Amino acid sequence: MRSSANFRGIVFMCLAMIGFACNDALVKSVTGVMNTGQIMFMRGLLTTLMVVVVAYRFGAFRPVRTIFRPAILLRIAMEALASVTYISALGQIPLANASAIMQALPLAVTLGAALFLGEPVGWRRWAAIVVGFAGVLIVLRPGPEGFTAAALTVVACVFCTATRDLCTRRIGTDVPSLYITVTTSLVTTLVGAALIVPLGGWQPMSATSLSHIAGASVLLMLGYQTIVLAMREGEISVIAPFRYMSLLWSVTLGVVFFAETPDRWMLAGVAIIIGSGLYTFYRESKRGRQAVAQRALGGPLE
């Protein structure tokens, strides 16, 4: 049964990564003609309308007081902050670079689980986390050309998203995934609406821009729902490595649609980040197997 749940989690994670990568590309394509608030509002409005229909169809709505559970409130806040920071950065740095920095997310999740959820992390995984964030610095390339405010904004997005994912694990199974998706999408849309005027006001939209936003909305809905299902179905150590699929999609989309060419520094940094992440997952998986074996033998876990 655990193996079946992990397989479902992997499938959901792969779908989420495809959805988010394609959503990012469509959002990046309109960052030059509208501000972050307008993008969040328009994309969120369409996404919310779609997910409300689906949630109603499956009876996923719960009393309004459900949203005030601490884990749900914090998750929603982190999702909104992640959207603001990431969309702001997409208009200023290559899609592949933004995605490369986001590959540190599994390491940030492991770090957060150790610091705030009390999950044990040995010295090997601590070392992997340090090395992984060193890889992020290589991607950032401290200096006039690399260490930009936009790149740092993506780093902030990493920690917001990691907190979001950790909150997802703390939400009870009595709360449907669709309800989480509805509330998250609605609040993010309202945050976008509040940012339109401060960020420059409403800009007219062409048919092309509107179609890109509509496509991004569908893909965002797919990503929202499948990432929640993935985090709730499978073990983090098993499904988290499949986050790295998003980088492959982002690099491909960046090359094909934005004429981006990843340089050697980005590739080196990505290799370090992914290597550290995979080692972390390996250690988590190994420790999990040891725990099962020790419980079966009735002995202590070394």
mmCIF file of C-alpha atoms in Angstrom, residues 29-254:
data_model
loop_
_atom_site.group_PDB
_atom_site.id
_atom_site.type_symbol
_atom_site.label_atom_id
_atom_site.label_comp_id
_atom_site.label_asym_id
_atom_site.label_seq_id
_atom_site.Cartn_x
_atom_site.Cartn_y
_atom_site.Cartn_z
ATOM 1 C CA SER A 29 5.718 36.055 -21.748
ATOM 2 C CA VAL A 30 3.388 38.756 -20.359
ATOM 3 C CA THR A 31 5.625 40.322 -17.701
ATOM 4 C CA GLY A 32 6.598 43.054 -20.148
ATOM 5 C CA VAL A 33 3.043 44.263 -20.699
ATOM 6 C CA MET A 34 1.464 44.048 -17.237
ATOM 7 C CA ASN A 35 2.645 44.237 -13.641
ATOM 8 C CA THR A 36 2.896 41.446 -11.082
ATOM 9 C CA GLY A 37 -0.373 42.376 -9.358
ATOM 10 C CA GLN A 38 -2.372 42.350 -12.599
ATOM 11 C CA ILE A 39 -0.875 38.995 -13.612
ATOM 12 C CA MET A 40 -1.681 37.488 -10.212
ATOM 13 C CA PHE A 41 -5.203 38.884 -10.307
ATOM 14 C CA MET A 42 -6.110 37.798 -13.836
ATOM 15 C CA ARG A 43 -4.492 34.398 -13.572
ATOM 16 C CA GLY A 44 -5.894 33.829 -10.103
ATOM 17 C CA LEU A 45 -9.397 34.952 -11.080
ATOM 18 C CA LEU A 46 -9.635 32.436 -13.893
ATOM 19 C CA THR A 47 -8.040 29.699 -11.789
ATOM 20 C CA THR A 48 -10.395 30.354 -8.873
ATOM 21 C CA LEU A 49 -13.480 30.211 -11.092
ATOM 22 C CA MET A 50 -12.402 26.851 -12.493
ATOM 23 C CA VAL A 51 -11.442 25.285 -9.192
ATOM 24 C CA VAL A 52 -14.628 26.504 -7.461
ATOM 25 C CA VAL A 53 -16.695 24.649 -10.060
ATOM 26 C CA VAL A 54 -14.643 21.487 -9.566
ATOM 27 C CA ALA A 55 -14.726 21.770 -5.774
ATOM 28 C CA TYR A 56 -18.491 22.241 -5.789
ATOM 29 C CA ARG A 57 -18.903 19.248 -8.084
ATOM 30 C CA PHE A 58 -16.963 17.014 -5.685
ATOM 31 C CA GLY A 59 -18.429 18.455 -2.489
ATOM 32 C CA ALA A 60 -15.078 19.742 -1.262
ATOM 33 C CA PHE A 61 -16.291 22.898 0.448
ATOM 34 C CA ARG A 62 -16.014 23.125 4.216
ATOM 35 C CA PRO A 63 -17.206 25.711 6.779
ATOM 36 C CA VAL A 64 -15.463 29.087 6.524
ATOM 37 C CA ARG A 65 -13.916 28.579 9.965
ATOM 38 C CA THR A 66 -11.787 25.784 8.499
ATOM 39 C CA ILE A 67 -9.572 28.339 6.780
ATOM 40 C CA PHE A 68 -8.554 29.761 10.167
ATOM 41 C CA ARG A 69 -6.610 26.661 11.139
ATOM 42 C CA PRO A 70 -3.002 27.830 11.668
ATOM 43 C CA ALA A 71 -1.489 25.422 9.136
ATOM 44 C CA ILE A 72 -3.956 26.480 6.421
ATOM 45 C CA LEU A 73 -3.551 30.208 7.147
ATOM 46 C CA LEU A 74 0.231 29.992 7.040
ATOM 47 C CA ARG A 75 0.145 27.899 3.875
ATOM 48 C CA ILE A 76 -2.048 30.453 2.119
ATOM 49 C CA ALA A 77 0.184 33.347 3.221
ATOM 50 C CA MET A 78 3.311 31.567 1.998
ATOM 51 C CA GLU A 79 1.718 30.728 -1.354
ATOM 52 C CA ALA A 80 0.762 34.369 -1.877
ATOM 53 C CA LEU A 81 4.270 35.557 -0.990
ATOM 54 C CA ALA A 82 5.805 32.915 -3.241
ATOM 55 C CA SER A 83 3.645 34.108 -6.151
ATOM 56 C CA VAL A 84 4.593 37.758 -5.632
ATOM 57 C CA THR A 85 8.316 37.075 -5.399
ATOM 58 C CA TYR A 86 8.536 34.589 -8.250
ATOM 59 C CA ILE A 87 6.439 36.509 -10.782
ATOM 60 C CA SER A 88 8.397 39.680 -9.967
ATOM 61 C CA ALA A 89 11.657 37.866 -10.669
ATOM 62 C CA LEU A 90 10.518 36.133 -13.863
ATOM 63 C CA GLY A 91 10.391 39.390 -15.757
ATOM 64 C CA GLN A 92 14.010 40.193 -14.897
ATOM 65 C CA ILE A 93 16.047 36.969 -15.126
ATOM 66 C CA PRO A 94 16.082 33.982 -17.519
ATOM 67 C CA LEU A 95 13.483 31.287 -16.909
ATOM 68 C CA ALA A 96 16.199 28.639 -16.591
ATOM 69 C CA ASN A 97 18.055 30.631 -13.907
ATOM 70 C CA ALA A 98 14.903 31.137 -11.854
ATOM 71 C CA SER A 99 14.098 27.449 -12.124
ATOM 72 C CA ALA A 100 17.682 26.514 -11.212
ATOM 73 C CA ILE A 101 17.502 28.468 -7.954
ATOM 74 C CA MET A 102 14.134 26.869 -7.200
ATOM 75 C CA GLN A 103 15.832 23.459 -7.315
ATOM 76 C CA ALA A 104 17.098 24.211 -3.815
ATOM 77 C CA LEU A 105 13.524 23.805 -2.587
ATOM 78 C CA PRO A 106 13.889 20.152 -1.444
ATOM 79 C CA LEU A 107 16.950 21.127 0.597
ATOM 80 C CA ALA A 108 14.993 23.996 2.131
ATOM 81 C CA VAL A 109 12.146 21.593 2.972
ATOM 82 C CA THR A 110 14.600 19.246 4.710
ATOM 83 C CA LEU A 111 16.094 22.200 6.587
ATOM 84 C CA GLY A 112 12.661 23.401 7.653
ATOM 85 C CA ALA A 113 11.569 19.924 8.729
ATOM 86 C CA ALA A 114 14.648 19.673 10.962
ATOM 87 C CA LEU A 115 14.329 23.143 12.481
ATOM 88 C CA PHE A 116 10.571 23.421 12.920
ATOM 89 C CA LEU A 117 9.081 19.913 12.823
ATOM 90 C CA GLY A 118 11.744 18.190 14.876
ATOM 91 C CA GLU A 119 12.648 15.663 12.187
ATOM 92 C CA PRO A 120 16.107 14.157 12.803
ATOM 93 C CA VAL A 121 18.807 15.203 10.342
ATOM 94 C CA GLY A 122 22.283 13.665 10.616
ATOM 95 C CA TRP A 123 25.584 15.360 9.838
ATOM 96 C CA ARG A 124 25.645 13.953 6.307
ATOM 97 C CA ARG A 125 22.375 15.595 5.385
ATOM 98 C CA TRP A 126 23.412 18.838 7.079
ATOM 99 C CA ALA A 127 26.550 18.757 4.940
ATOM 100 C CA ALA A 128 24.451 18.123 1.829
ATOM 101 C CA ILE A 129 22.248 21.116 2.671
ATOM 102 C CA VAL A 130 25.287 23.387 3.040
ATOM 103 C CA VAL A 131 26.795 22.132 -0.223
ATOM 104 C CA GLY A 132 23.439 22.538 -1.981
ATOM 105 C CA PHE A 133 23.111 26.161 -0.945
ATOM 106 C CA ALA A 134 26.693 26.699 -2.090
ATOM 107 C CA GLY A 135 25.423 25.529 -5.469
ATOM 108 C CA VAL A 136 22.753 28.222 -5.281
ATOM 109 C CA LEU A 137 25.509 30.804 -4.761
ATOM 110 C CA ILE A 138 27.256 29.517 -7.894
ATOM 111 C CA VAL A 139 24.041 30.026 -9.862
ATOM 112 C CA LEU A 140 23.691 33.492 -8.324
ATOM 113 C CA ARG A 141 27.345 34.305 -9.058
ATOM 114 C CA PRO A 142 28.001 37.083 -6.513
ATOM 115 C CA GLY A 143 29.097 40.107 -8.506
ATOM 116 C CA PRO A 144 27.726 42.941 -10.630
ATOM 117 C CA GLU A 145 26.098 40.641 -13.185
ATOM 118 C CA GLY A 146 24.936 37.693 -11.138
ATOM 119 C CA PHE A 147 23.995 38.726 -7.612
ATOM 120 C CA THR A 148 20.886 40.674 -8.575
ATOM 121 C CA ALA A 149 17.831 41.668 -6.586
ATOM 122 C CA ALA A 150 15.712 39.474 -8.857
ATOM 123 C CA ALA A 151 17.849 36.420 -8.110
ATOM 124 C CA LEU A 152 17.592 37.099 -4.376
ATOM 125 C CA THR A 153 13.836 37.389 -4.808
ATOM 126 C CA VAL A 154 13.789 33.836 -6.168
ATOM 127 C CA VAL A 155 15.766 32.710 -3.102
ATOM 128 C CA ALA A 156 13.055 34.274 -0.932
ATOM 129 C CA CYS A 157 10.494 32.386 -2.999
ATOM 130 C CA VAL A 158 12.325 29.117 -2.238
ATOM 131 C CA PHE A 159 11.870 29.584 1.501
ATOM 132 C CA CYS A 160 8.248 30.692 1.141
ATOM 133 C CA THR A 161 7.468 27.624 -0.954
ATOM 134 C CA ALA A 162 9.290 25.314 1.446
ATOM 135 C CA THR A 163 7.187 26.656 4.312
ATOM 136 C CA ARG A 164 4.071 26.131 2.194
ATOM 137 C CA ASP A 165 4.968 22.493 1.601
ATOM 138 C CA LEU A 166 5.724 21.855 5.262
ATOM 139 C CA CYS A 167 2.357 23.366 6.192
ATOM 140 C CA THR A 168 0.657 21.041 3.721
ATOM 141 C CA ARG A 169 1.976 18.069 5.690
ATOM 142 C CA ARG A 170 0.416 19.481 8.875
ATOM 143 C CA ILE A 171 -3.104 19.881 7.497
ATOM 144 C CA GLY A 172 -5.482 17.136 8.619
ATOM 145 C CA THR A 173 -6.823 14.606 6.149
ATOM 146 C CA ASP A 174 -10.351 15.813 6.919
ATOM 147 C CA VAL A 175 -9.642 18.893 4.768
ATOM 148 C CA PRO A 176 -9.990 18.035 1.048
ATOM 149 C CA SER A 177 -7.158 18.988 -1.275
ATOM 150 C CA LEU A 178 -9.628 20.923 -3.424
ATOM 151 C CA TYR A 179 -10.632 23.069 -0.467
ATOM 152 C CA ILE A 180 -6.983 23.959 0.113
ATOM 153 C CA THR A 181 -6.657 24.801 -3.563
ATOM 154 C CA VAL A 182 -9.775 27.011 -3.557
ATOM 155 C CA THR A 183 -8.760 29.029 -0.518
ATOM 156 C CA THR A 184 -5.175 29.425 -1.695
ATOM 157 C CA SER A 185 -6.201 30.547 -5.167
ATOM 158 C CA LEU A 186 -8.818 32.987 -3.846
ATOM 159 C CA VAL A 187 -6.489 34.716 -1.380
ATOM 160 C CA THR A 188 -3.664 34.926 -3.924
ATOM 161 C CA THR A 189 -6.088 36.554 -6.374
ATOM 162 C CA LEU A 190 -7.109 39.144 -3.779
ATOM 163 C CA VAL A 191 -3.472 39.892 -2.975
ATOM 164 C CA GLY A 192 -2.851 40.429 -6.689
ATOM 165 C CA ALA A 193 -5.802 42.813 -6.918
ATOM 166 C CA ALA A 194 -4.441 44.832 -3.982
ATOM 167 C CA LEU A 195 -1.050 45.169 -5.708
ATOM 168 C CA ILE A 196 -2.266 46.406 -9.105
ATOM 169 C CA VAL A 197 -2.354 50.126 -8.277
ATOM 170 C CA PRO A 198 0.830 50.243 -6.141
ATOM 171 C CA LEU A 199 2.750 48.488 -8.926
ATOM 172 C CA GLY A 200 1.702 50.860 -11.702
ATOM 173 C CA GLY A 201 -2.006 50.423 -12.351
ATOM 174 C CA TRP A 202 -4.100 48.426 -14.785
ATOM 175 C CA GLN A 203 -2.727 47.901 -18.302
ATOM 176 C CA PRO A 204 -4.818 47.044 -21.406
ATOM 177 C CA MET A 205 -4.529 43.395 -22.464
ATOM 178 C CA SER A 206 -4.306 42.099 -26.011
ATOM 179 C CA ALA A 207 -6.002 38.896 -27.118
ATOM 180 C CA THR A 208 -2.613 37.186 -27.086
ATOM 181 C CA SER A 209 -1.832 38.273 -23.541
ATOM 182 C CA LEU A 210 -5.260 37.201 -22.356
ATOM 183 C CA SER A 211 -4.876 33.784 -23.990
ATOM 184 C CA HIS A 212 -1.496 33.336 -22.287
ATOM 185 C CA ILE A 213 -3.000 34.249 -18.918
ATOM 186 C CA ALA A 214 -5.896 31.834 -19.517
ATOM 187 C CA GLY A 215 -3.470 29.043 -20.367
ATOM 188 C CA ALA A 216 -1.400 29.838 -17.292
ATOM 189 C CA SER A 217 -4.568 29.665 -15.181
ATOM 190 C CA VAL A 218 -5.372 26.140 -16.358
ATOM 191 C CA LEU A 219 -1.797 25.023 -15.748
ATOM 192 C CA LEU A 220 -1.693 26.701 -12.347
ATOM 193 C CA MET A 221 -4.846 24.872 -11.329
ATOM 194 C CA LEU A 222 -3.220 21.621 -12.403
ATOM 195 C CA GLY A 223 -0.096 22.487 -10.437
ATOM 196 C CA TYR A 224 -1.973 23.593 -7.311
ATOM 197 C CA GLN A 225 -4.004 20.434 -7.103
ATOM 198 C CA THR A 226 -1.346 17.917 -8.012
ATOM 199 C CA ILE A 227 1.305 19.378 -5.671
ATOM 200 C CA VAL A 228 -1.124 19.087 -2.760
ATOM 201 C CA LEU A 229 -1.994 15.524 -3.746
ATOM 202 C CA ALA A 230 1.689 14.655 -4.156
ATOM 203 C CA MET A 231 2.680 15.978 -0.723
ATOM 204 C CA ARG A 232 -0.224 14.189 0.935
ATOM 205 C CA GLU A 233 0.043 10.872 -0.919
ATOM 206 C CA GLY A 234 3.708 9.917 -0.899
ATOM 207 C CA GLU A 235 6.740 10.059 1.341
ATOM 208 C CA ILE A 236 8.752 13.263 0.864
ATOM 209 C CA SER A 237 12.008 11.325 0.479
ATOM 210 C CA VAL A 238 10.525 9.322 -2.391
ATOM 211 C CA ILE A 239 8.594 11.933 -4.352
ATOM 212 C CA ALA A 240 10.711 15.062 -3.800
ATOM 213 C CA PRO A 241 13.473 14.093 -6.292
ATOM 214 C CA PHE A 242 10.922 14.324 -9.085
ATOM 215 C CA ARG A 243 10.777 18.086 -8.519
ATOM 216 C CA TYR A 244 13.899 18.269 -10.621
ATOM 217 C CA MET A 245 11.874 17.513 -13.722
ATOM 218 C CA SER A 246 10.765 21.133 -13.671
ATOM 219 C CA LEU A 247 14.305 22.268 -14.499
ATOM 220 C CA LEU A 248 14.391 20.143 -17.653
ATOM 221 C CA TRP A 249 11.106 21.664 -18.780
ATOM 222 C CA SER A 250 12.162 25.209 -17.871
ATOM 223 C CA VAL A 251 15.493 24.993 -19.696
ATOM 224 C CA THR A 252 13.763 23.584 -22.783
ATOM 225 C CA LEU A 253 11.068 26.255 -22.744
ATOM 226 C CA GLY A 254 13.660 28.987 -22.172
#
